[in-house]
mmCIF file of C-alpha atoms in Angstrom:
data_model
loop_
_atom_site.group_PDB
_atom_site.id
_atom_site.type_symbol
_atom_site.label_atom_id
_atom_site.label_comp_id
_atom_site.label_asym_id
_atom_site.label_seq_id
_atom_site.Cartn_x
_atom_site.Cartn_y
_atom_site.Cartn_z
ATOM 1 C CA MET Q 10 4.211 8.694 45.456
ATOM 2 C CA LEU Q 11 4.534 11.832 47.597
ATOM 3 C CA ASN Q 12 3.595 14.176 44.737
ATOM 4 C CA GLU Q 13 0.583 12.041 43.897
ATOM 5 C CA MET Q 14 -0.590 12.198 47.526
ATOM 6 C CA TRP Q 15 -0.287 15.997 47.541
ATOM 7 C CA TRP Q 16 -2.143 16.090 44.210
ATOM 8 C CA VAL Q 17 -5.083 14.098 45.590
ATOM 9 C CA LEU Q 18 -5.152 16.284 48.704
ATOM 10 C CA MET Q 19 -5.183 19.424 46.591
ATOM 11 C CA LEU Q 20 -7.985 17.962 44.469
ATOM 12 C CA VAL Q 21 -10.178 17.276 47.503
ATOM 13 C CA LEU Q 22 -9.438 20.672 49.063
ATOM 14 C CA ASN Q 23 -10.439 22.466 45.863
ATOM 15 C CA PHE Q 24 -13.778 20.652 45.668
ATOM 16 C CA VAL Q 25 -14.452 21.262 49.359
ATOM 17 C CA ALA Q 26 -13.595 24.953 48.948
ATOM 18 C CA ILE Q 27 -16.058 25.325 46.061
ATOM 19 C CA LEU Q 28 -18.860 23.637 47.984
ATOM 20 C CA PHE Q 29 -18.060 25.714 51.065
ATOM 21 C CA ALA Q 30 -18.222 28.924 49.036
ATOM 22 C CA TYR Q 31 -21.504 27.832 47.447
ATOM 23 C CA ARG Q 32 -22.994 26.738 50.764
ATOM 24 C CA VAL Q 33 -22.089 29.982 52.547
ATOM 25 C CA TRP Q 34 -22.575 32.561 49.795
ATOM 26 C CA GLY Q 35 -24.670 30.757 47.192
ATOM 27 C CA LYS Q 36 -24.247 31.988 43.611
ATOM 28 C CA LEU Q 37 -21.906 34.741 44.822
ATOM 29 C CA GLY Q 38 -19.560 32.089 46.200
ATOM 30 C CA LEU Q 39 -19.136 30.617 42.723
ATOM 31 C CA PHE Q 40 -18.395 34.058 41.313
ATOM 32 C CA ILE Q 41 -15.763 34.462 44.045
ATOM 33 C CA TRP Q 42 -14.166 31.128 43.163
ATOM 34 C CA ILE Q 43 -13.660 31.908 39.462
ATOM 35 C CA PRO Q 44 -11.009 34.655 39.880
ATOM 36 C CA ILE Q 45 -9.369 32.640 42.678
ATOM 37 C CA SER Q 46 -9.004 29.631 40.393
ATOM 38 C CA VAL Q 47 -7.610 31.447 37.354
ATOM 39 C CA ILE Q 48 -5.160 33.612 39.339
ATOM 40 C CA VAL Q 49 -3.826 30.735 41.451
ATOM 41 C CA ALA Q 50 -3.608 28.478 38.384
ATOM 42 C CA ASN Q 51 -1.560 31.036 36.448
ATOM 43 C CA ILE Q 52 0.954 31.156 39.291
ATOM 44 C CA GLN Q 53 1.077 27.419 39.988
ATOM 45 C CA VAL Q 54 1.495 26.535 36.305
ATOM 46 C CA THR Q 55 5.037 27.965 36.346
ATOM 47 C CA LYS Q 56 6.121 25.003 38.504
ATOM 48 C CA ASN Q 57 6.895 21.633 36.916
ATOM 49 C CA VAL Q 58 6.508 18.401 38.871
ATOM 50 C CA ASN Q 59 6.574 14.663 38.239
ATOM 51 C CA LEU Q 60 3.181 12.981 38.546
ATOM 52 C CA PHE Q 61 2.441 9.342 37.786
ATOM 53 C CA GLY Q 62 5.782 8.991 35.997
ATOM 54 C CA LEU Q 63 5.290 11.999 33.704
ATOM 55 C CA GLU Q 64 6.339 15.623 33.846
ATOM 56 C CA ALA Q 65 3.444 17.988 34.454
ATOM 57 C CA THR Q 66 2.725 21.560 35.429
ATOM 58 C CA LEU Q 67 0.857 22.513 38.562
ATOM 59 C CA GLY Q 68 -2.303 24.567 38.293
ATOM 60 C CA ASN Q 69 -4.301 21.883 36.484
ATOM 61 C CA ILE Q 70 -6.510 21.123 39.472
ATOM 62 C CA VAL Q 71 -7.465 24.594 40.589
ATOM 63 C CA TYR Q 72 -7.968 25.733 36.988
ATOM 64 C CA SER Q 73 -10.128 22.717 36.152
ATOM 65 C CA THR Q 74 -12.392 23.411 39.111
ATOM 66 C CA SER Q 75 -13.481 26.634 37.413
ATOM 67 C CA PHE Q 76 -15.411 24.373 35.022
ATOM 68 C CA LEU Q 77 -17.253 22.828 37.974
ATOM 69 C CA ALA Q 78 -18.205 26.309 39.151
ATOM 70 C CA THR Q 79 -19.502 27.369 35.732
ATOM 71 C CA ASP Q 80 -21.351 24.064 35.287
ATOM 72 C CA ILE Q 81 -23.113 24.587 38.628
ATOM 73 C CA LEU Q 82 -24.052 28.088 37.501
ATOM 74 C CA SER Q 83 -25.331 26.765 34.154
ATOM 75 C CA GLU Q 84 -27.338 23.988 35.789
ATOM 76 C CA MET Q 85 -28.960 26.068 38.503
ATOM 77 C CA TYR Q 86 -28.989 29.628 37.208
ATOM 78 C CA GLY Q 87 -28.638 29.428 33.430
ATOM 79 C CA PRO Q 88 -25.919 30.135 30.835
ATOM 80 C CA LYS Q 89 -26.159 33.913 31.279
ATOM 81 C CA GLU Q 90 -24.742 33.643 34.817
ATOM 82 C CA SER Q 91 -22.007 31.255 33.645
ATOM 83 C CA LYS Q 92 -20.915 33.690 30.965
ATOM 84 C CA LYS Q 93 -20.819 36.464 33.560
ATOM 85 C CA ALA Q 94 -18.505 34.320 35.696
ATOM 86 C CA VAL Q 95 -16.206 33.677 32.721
ATOM 87 C CA THR Q 96 -15.910 37.413 32.019
ATOM 88 C CA ILE Q 97 -15.046 37.990 35.702
ATOM 89 C CA GLY Q 98 -12.238 35.428 35.408
ATOM 90 C CA PHE Q 99 -11.070 37.046 32.160
ATOM 91 C CA PHE Q 100 -10.941 40.460 33.829
ATOM 92 C CA SER Q 101 -9.146 39.167 36.930
ATOM 93 C CA VAL Q 102 -6.267 37.477 35.078
ATOM 94 C CA ILE Q 103 -5.687 40.558 32.907
ATOM 95 C CA VAL Q 104 -5.594 42.870 35.918
ATOM 96 C CA MET Q 105 -3.328 40.490 37.850
ATOM 97 C CA THR Q 106 -0.887 40.264 34.941
ATOM 98 C CA ILE Q 107 -0.705 44.039 34.452
ATOM 99 C CA MET Q 108 -0.330 44.713 38.182
ATOM 100 C CA MET Q 109 2.485 42.187 38.607
ATOM 101 C CA GLN Q 110 4.314 43.428 35.513
ATOM 102 C CA LEU Q 111 4.282 46.896 37.041
ATOM 103 C CA ALA Q 112 5.401 45.518 40.410
ATOM 104 C CA ILE Q 113 8.585 43.965 39.033
ATOM 105 C CA GLN Q 114 9.540 47.252 37.330
ATOM 106 C CA PHE Q 115 10.134 48.919 40.713
ATOM 107 C CA ASN Q 116 13.776 49.059 41.778
ATOM 108 C CA PRO Q 117 14.062 46.894 44.918
ATOM 109 C CA ALA Q 118 15.424 48.305 48.175
ATOM 110 C CA PRO Q 119 18.776 46.969 49.441
ATOM 111 C CA SER Q 120 16.921 44.913 52.058
ATOM 112 C CA ASP Q 121 14.587 43.311 49.469
ATOM 113 C CA PHE Q 122 14.902 39.564 48.914
ATOM 114 C CA VAL Q 123 11.930 38.718 46.629
ATOM 115 C CA GLN Q 124 12.637 40.664 43.416
ATOM 116 C CA GLU Q 125 14.512 37.840 41.738
ATOM 117 C CA SER Q 126 11.825 35.312 42.646
ATOM 118 C CA MET Q 127 9.060 37.647 41.442
ATOM 119 C CA GLU Q 128 10.877 38.167 38.143
ATOM 120 C CA THR Q 129 11.256 34.404 37.722
ATOM 121 C CA ILE Q 130 7.554 33.785 38.293
ATOM 122 C CA PHE Q 131 5.883 36.866 36.895
ATOM 123 C CA GLY Q 132 8.437 37.718 34.221
ATOM 124 C CA PHE Q 133 7.218 34.659 32.343
ATOM 125 C CA MET Q 134 3.625 35.522 33.186
ATOM 126 C CA PRO Q 135 2.639 37.522 30.037
ATOM 127 C CA ARG Q 136 3.035 34.497 27.764
ATOM 128 C CA ILE Q 137 1.296 32.235 30.268
ATOM 129 C CA ALA Q 138 -1.436 34.802 30.825
ATOM 130 C CA PHE Q 139 -1.987 35.258 27.085
ATOM 131 C CA GLY Q 140 -2.221 31.516 26.539
ATOM 132 C CA SER Q 141 -4.429 31.175 29.591
ATOM 133 C CA ILE Q 142 -6.776 33.962 28.502
ATOM 134 C CA ILE Q 143 -7.230 32.612 24.973
ATOM 135 C CA ALA Q 144 -7.673 29.027 26.178
ATOM 136 C CA TYR Q 145 -9.868 30.098 29.095
ATOM 137 C CA VAL Q 146 -12.331 32.101 27.004
ATOM 138 C CA ILE Q 147 -12.624 29.556 24.173
ATOM 139 C CA SER Q 148 -12.862 26.470 26.403
ATOM 140 C CA ASN Q 149 -15.233 27.986 28.958
ATOM 141 C CA PHE Q 150 -17.654 29.392 26.419
ATOM 142 C CA HIS Q 151 -17.563 26.032 24.654
ATOM 143 C CA ASP Q 152 -18.255 24.340 27.998
ATOM 144 C CA ILE Q 153 -21.291 26.569 28.597
ATOM 145 C CA TRP Q 154 -22.588 25.905 25.089
ATOM 146 C CA ALA Q 155 -21.975 22.137 25.335
ATOM 147 C CA PHE Q 156 -23.531 21.926 28.801
ATOM 148 C CA GLU Q 157 -26.709 23.593 27.557
ATOM 149 C CA LEU Q 158 -26.753 21.336 24.492
ATOM 150 C CA TRP Q 159 -26.559 18.192 26.619
ATOM 151 C CA LYS Q 160 -29.103 19.667 29.003
ATOM 152 C CA LYS Q 161 -31.585 19.959 26.130
ATOM 153 C CA LEU Q 162 -30.717 16.517 24.744
ATOM 154 C CA LYS Q 163 -30.644 14.763 28.122
ATOM 155 C CA PRO Q 164 -32.666 16.790 30.644
ATOM 156 C CA GLY Q 165 -33.283 15.714 34.221
ATOM 157 C CA LYS Q 166 -31.256 15.039 37.352
ATOM 158 C CA LYS Q 167 -30.333 11.474 36.400
ATOM 159 C CA THR Q 168 -28.345 12.677 33.394
ATOM 160 C CA LEU Q 169 -26.615 15.511 35.239
ATOM 161 C CA TRP Q 170 -23.399 13.458 35.275
ATOM 162 C CA MET Q 171 -23.567 13.152 31.490
ATOM 163 C CA ARG Q 172 -23.787 16.863 30.686
ATOM 164 C CA ASN Q 173 -21.231 17.668 33.382
ATOM 165 C CA CYS Q 174 -18.648 15.151 32.146
ATOM 166 C CA PHE Q 175 -19.217 15.329 28.396
ATOM 167 C CA SER Q 176 -19.157 19.114 28.208
ATOM 168 C CA THR Q 177 -16.130 19.460 30.472
ATOM 169 C CA MET Q 178 -14.005 16.716 28.911
ATOM 170 C CA VAL Q 179 -14.164 18.198 25.410
ATOM 171 C CA SER Q 180 -13.682 21.717 26.747
ATOM 172 C CA GLN Q 181 -10.653 20.607 28.743
ATOM 173 C CA LEU Q 182 -9.110 19.116 25.600
ATOM 174 C CA LEU Q 183 -9.524 22.418 23.774
ATOM 175 C CA ASP Q 184 -8.099 24.268 26.751
ATOM 176 C CA SER Q 185 -5.079 21.982 27.094
ATOM 177 C CA LEU Q 186 -4.108 22.122 23.421
ATOM 178 C CA ILE Q 187 -4.499 25.892 23.109
ATOM 179 C CA PHE Q 188 -2.809 26.766 26.389
ATOM 180 C CA THR Q 189 0.194 24.457 26.134
ATOM 181 C CA PHE Q 190 0.882 25.542 22.550
ATOM 182 C CA ILE Q 191 0.818 29.277 23.328
ATOM 183 C CA ALA Q 192 2.477 29.097 26.751
ATOM 184 C CA PHE Q 193 5.101 26.378 26.384
ATOM 185 C CA PHE Q 194 5.770 25.513 22.725
ATOM 186 C CA GLY Q 195 9.433 26.261 22.076
ATOM 187 C CA VAL Q 196 10.133 26.763 25.784
ATOM 188 C CA TYR Q 197 10.752 23.080 26.493
ATOM 189 C CA GLU Q 198 12.170 20.258 24.391
ATOM 190 C CA MET Q 199 9.509 18.564 22.277
ATOM 191 C CA SER Q 200 9.566 15.397 24.385
ATOM 192 C CA VAL Q 201 8.903 17.427 27.535
ATOM 193 C CA TRP Q 202 6.310 19.567 25.757
ATOM 194 C CA TRP Q 203 4.336 16.508 24.653
ATOM 195 C CA GLN Q 204 4.463 15.146 28.202
ATOM 196 C CA ILE Q 205 3.031 18.438 29.443
ATOM 197 C CA VAL Q 206 0.274 18.322 26.801
ATOM 198 C CA LEU Q 207 -0.602 14.736 27.742
ATOM 199 C CA THR Q 208 -0.490 15.198 31.501
ATOM 200 C CA THR Q 209 -2.307 18.536 31.340
ATOM 201 C CA TYR Q 210 -5.279 16.894 29.655
ATOM 202 C CA LEU Q 211 -5.179 13.625 31.599
ATOM 203 C CA LEU Q 212 -5.121 15.417 34.939
ATOM 204 C CA LYS Q 213 -7.955 17.701 33.880
ATOM 205 C CA PHE Q 214 -9.856 14.634 32.625
ATOM 206 C CA ILE Q 215 -9.519 13.041 36.068
ATOM 207 C CA VAL Q 216 -10.733 16.235 37.722
ATOM 208 C CA ALA Q 217 -13.750 16.333 35.382
ATOM 209 C CA VAL Q 218 -14.727 12.782 36.377
ATOM 210 C CA CYS Q 219 -14.134 13.338 40.089
ATOM 211 C CA ASP Q 220 -16.157 16.549 40.291
ATOM 212 C CA THR Q 221 -19.449 14.847 39.344
ATOM 213 C CA PRO Q 222 -20.445 13.854 42.932
ATOM 214 C CA PHE Q 223 -19.858 17.445 44.028
ATOM 215 C CA MET Q 224 -22.103 18.603 41.210
ATOM 216 C CA TYR Q 225 -24.896 16.413 42.615
ATOM 217 C CA ILE Q 226 -24.308 17.768 46.128
ATOM 218 C CA ALA Q 227 -24.655 21.341 44.839
ATOM 219 C CA ARG Q 228 -27.820 20.358 42.982
ATOM 220 C CA LYS Q 229 -29.306 18.817 46.131
ATOM 221 C CA TRP Q 230 -28.556 21.951 48.167
ATOM 222 C CA PHE Q 231 -30.144 24.100 45.489
ATOM 223 C CA ASP Q 232 -33.297 21.969 45.402
ATOM 224 C CA ASN Q 233 -33.545 21.917 49.197
ATOM 225 C CA ASN Q 234 -33.263 25.712 49.323
ATOM 226 C CA LYS Q 235 -36.045 26.019 46.760
ATOM 227 C CA ILE Q 236 -38.260 23.767 48.880
ATOM 228 C CA CYS Q 237 -37.510 25.823 51.995
ATOM 229 C CA GLU Q 238 -38.189 29.076 50.164
ATOM 230 C CA GLY Q 239 -41.395 27.652 48.743
#
């Protein structure tokens, strides 16, 4: 159960980090978190681990928290700000991929000891990055659209959990299917690939459910700030 304990710890730390960024920097903090989440996720996803008896890739938690950030932006500041955050994440992963591809082209010095490790991680990055970019854009723009749809159908603070969960869960399914197909289909045996598909979505599903209390905390802070400003 050691991996599961680390997974829960990472989950809590990600949520705390988002709330900290929002508390300290407000809307800017959420914009800061988006590139952090997509860059870290694209690196962590190269590592396979066993979780709850199934083989899974890392990166699911930190990537999934980007949906919490965009949902907070949609709820408090509108879909225009969420879309801006998505484009920032899109830009950051492209730049990171290009920069690291250039970095591994340099001939290492005799004293260097990281070239092989960098090639292992970032040499596989273009396929991961391509799958991540396609899945990221489609799933996040769907999430923004679905969140606004549920917001119109079920407005009010009491139904915040509904639009947060329903929009994210469907978006995470789209993301998982698109990403795992582009990034890993043909790389692993089919049995392993299906495990990755299943665990990728299940873990993201858990994150989507667990982030709801943090959504309410962000909403309360936003309302309190409006009262203070008023």
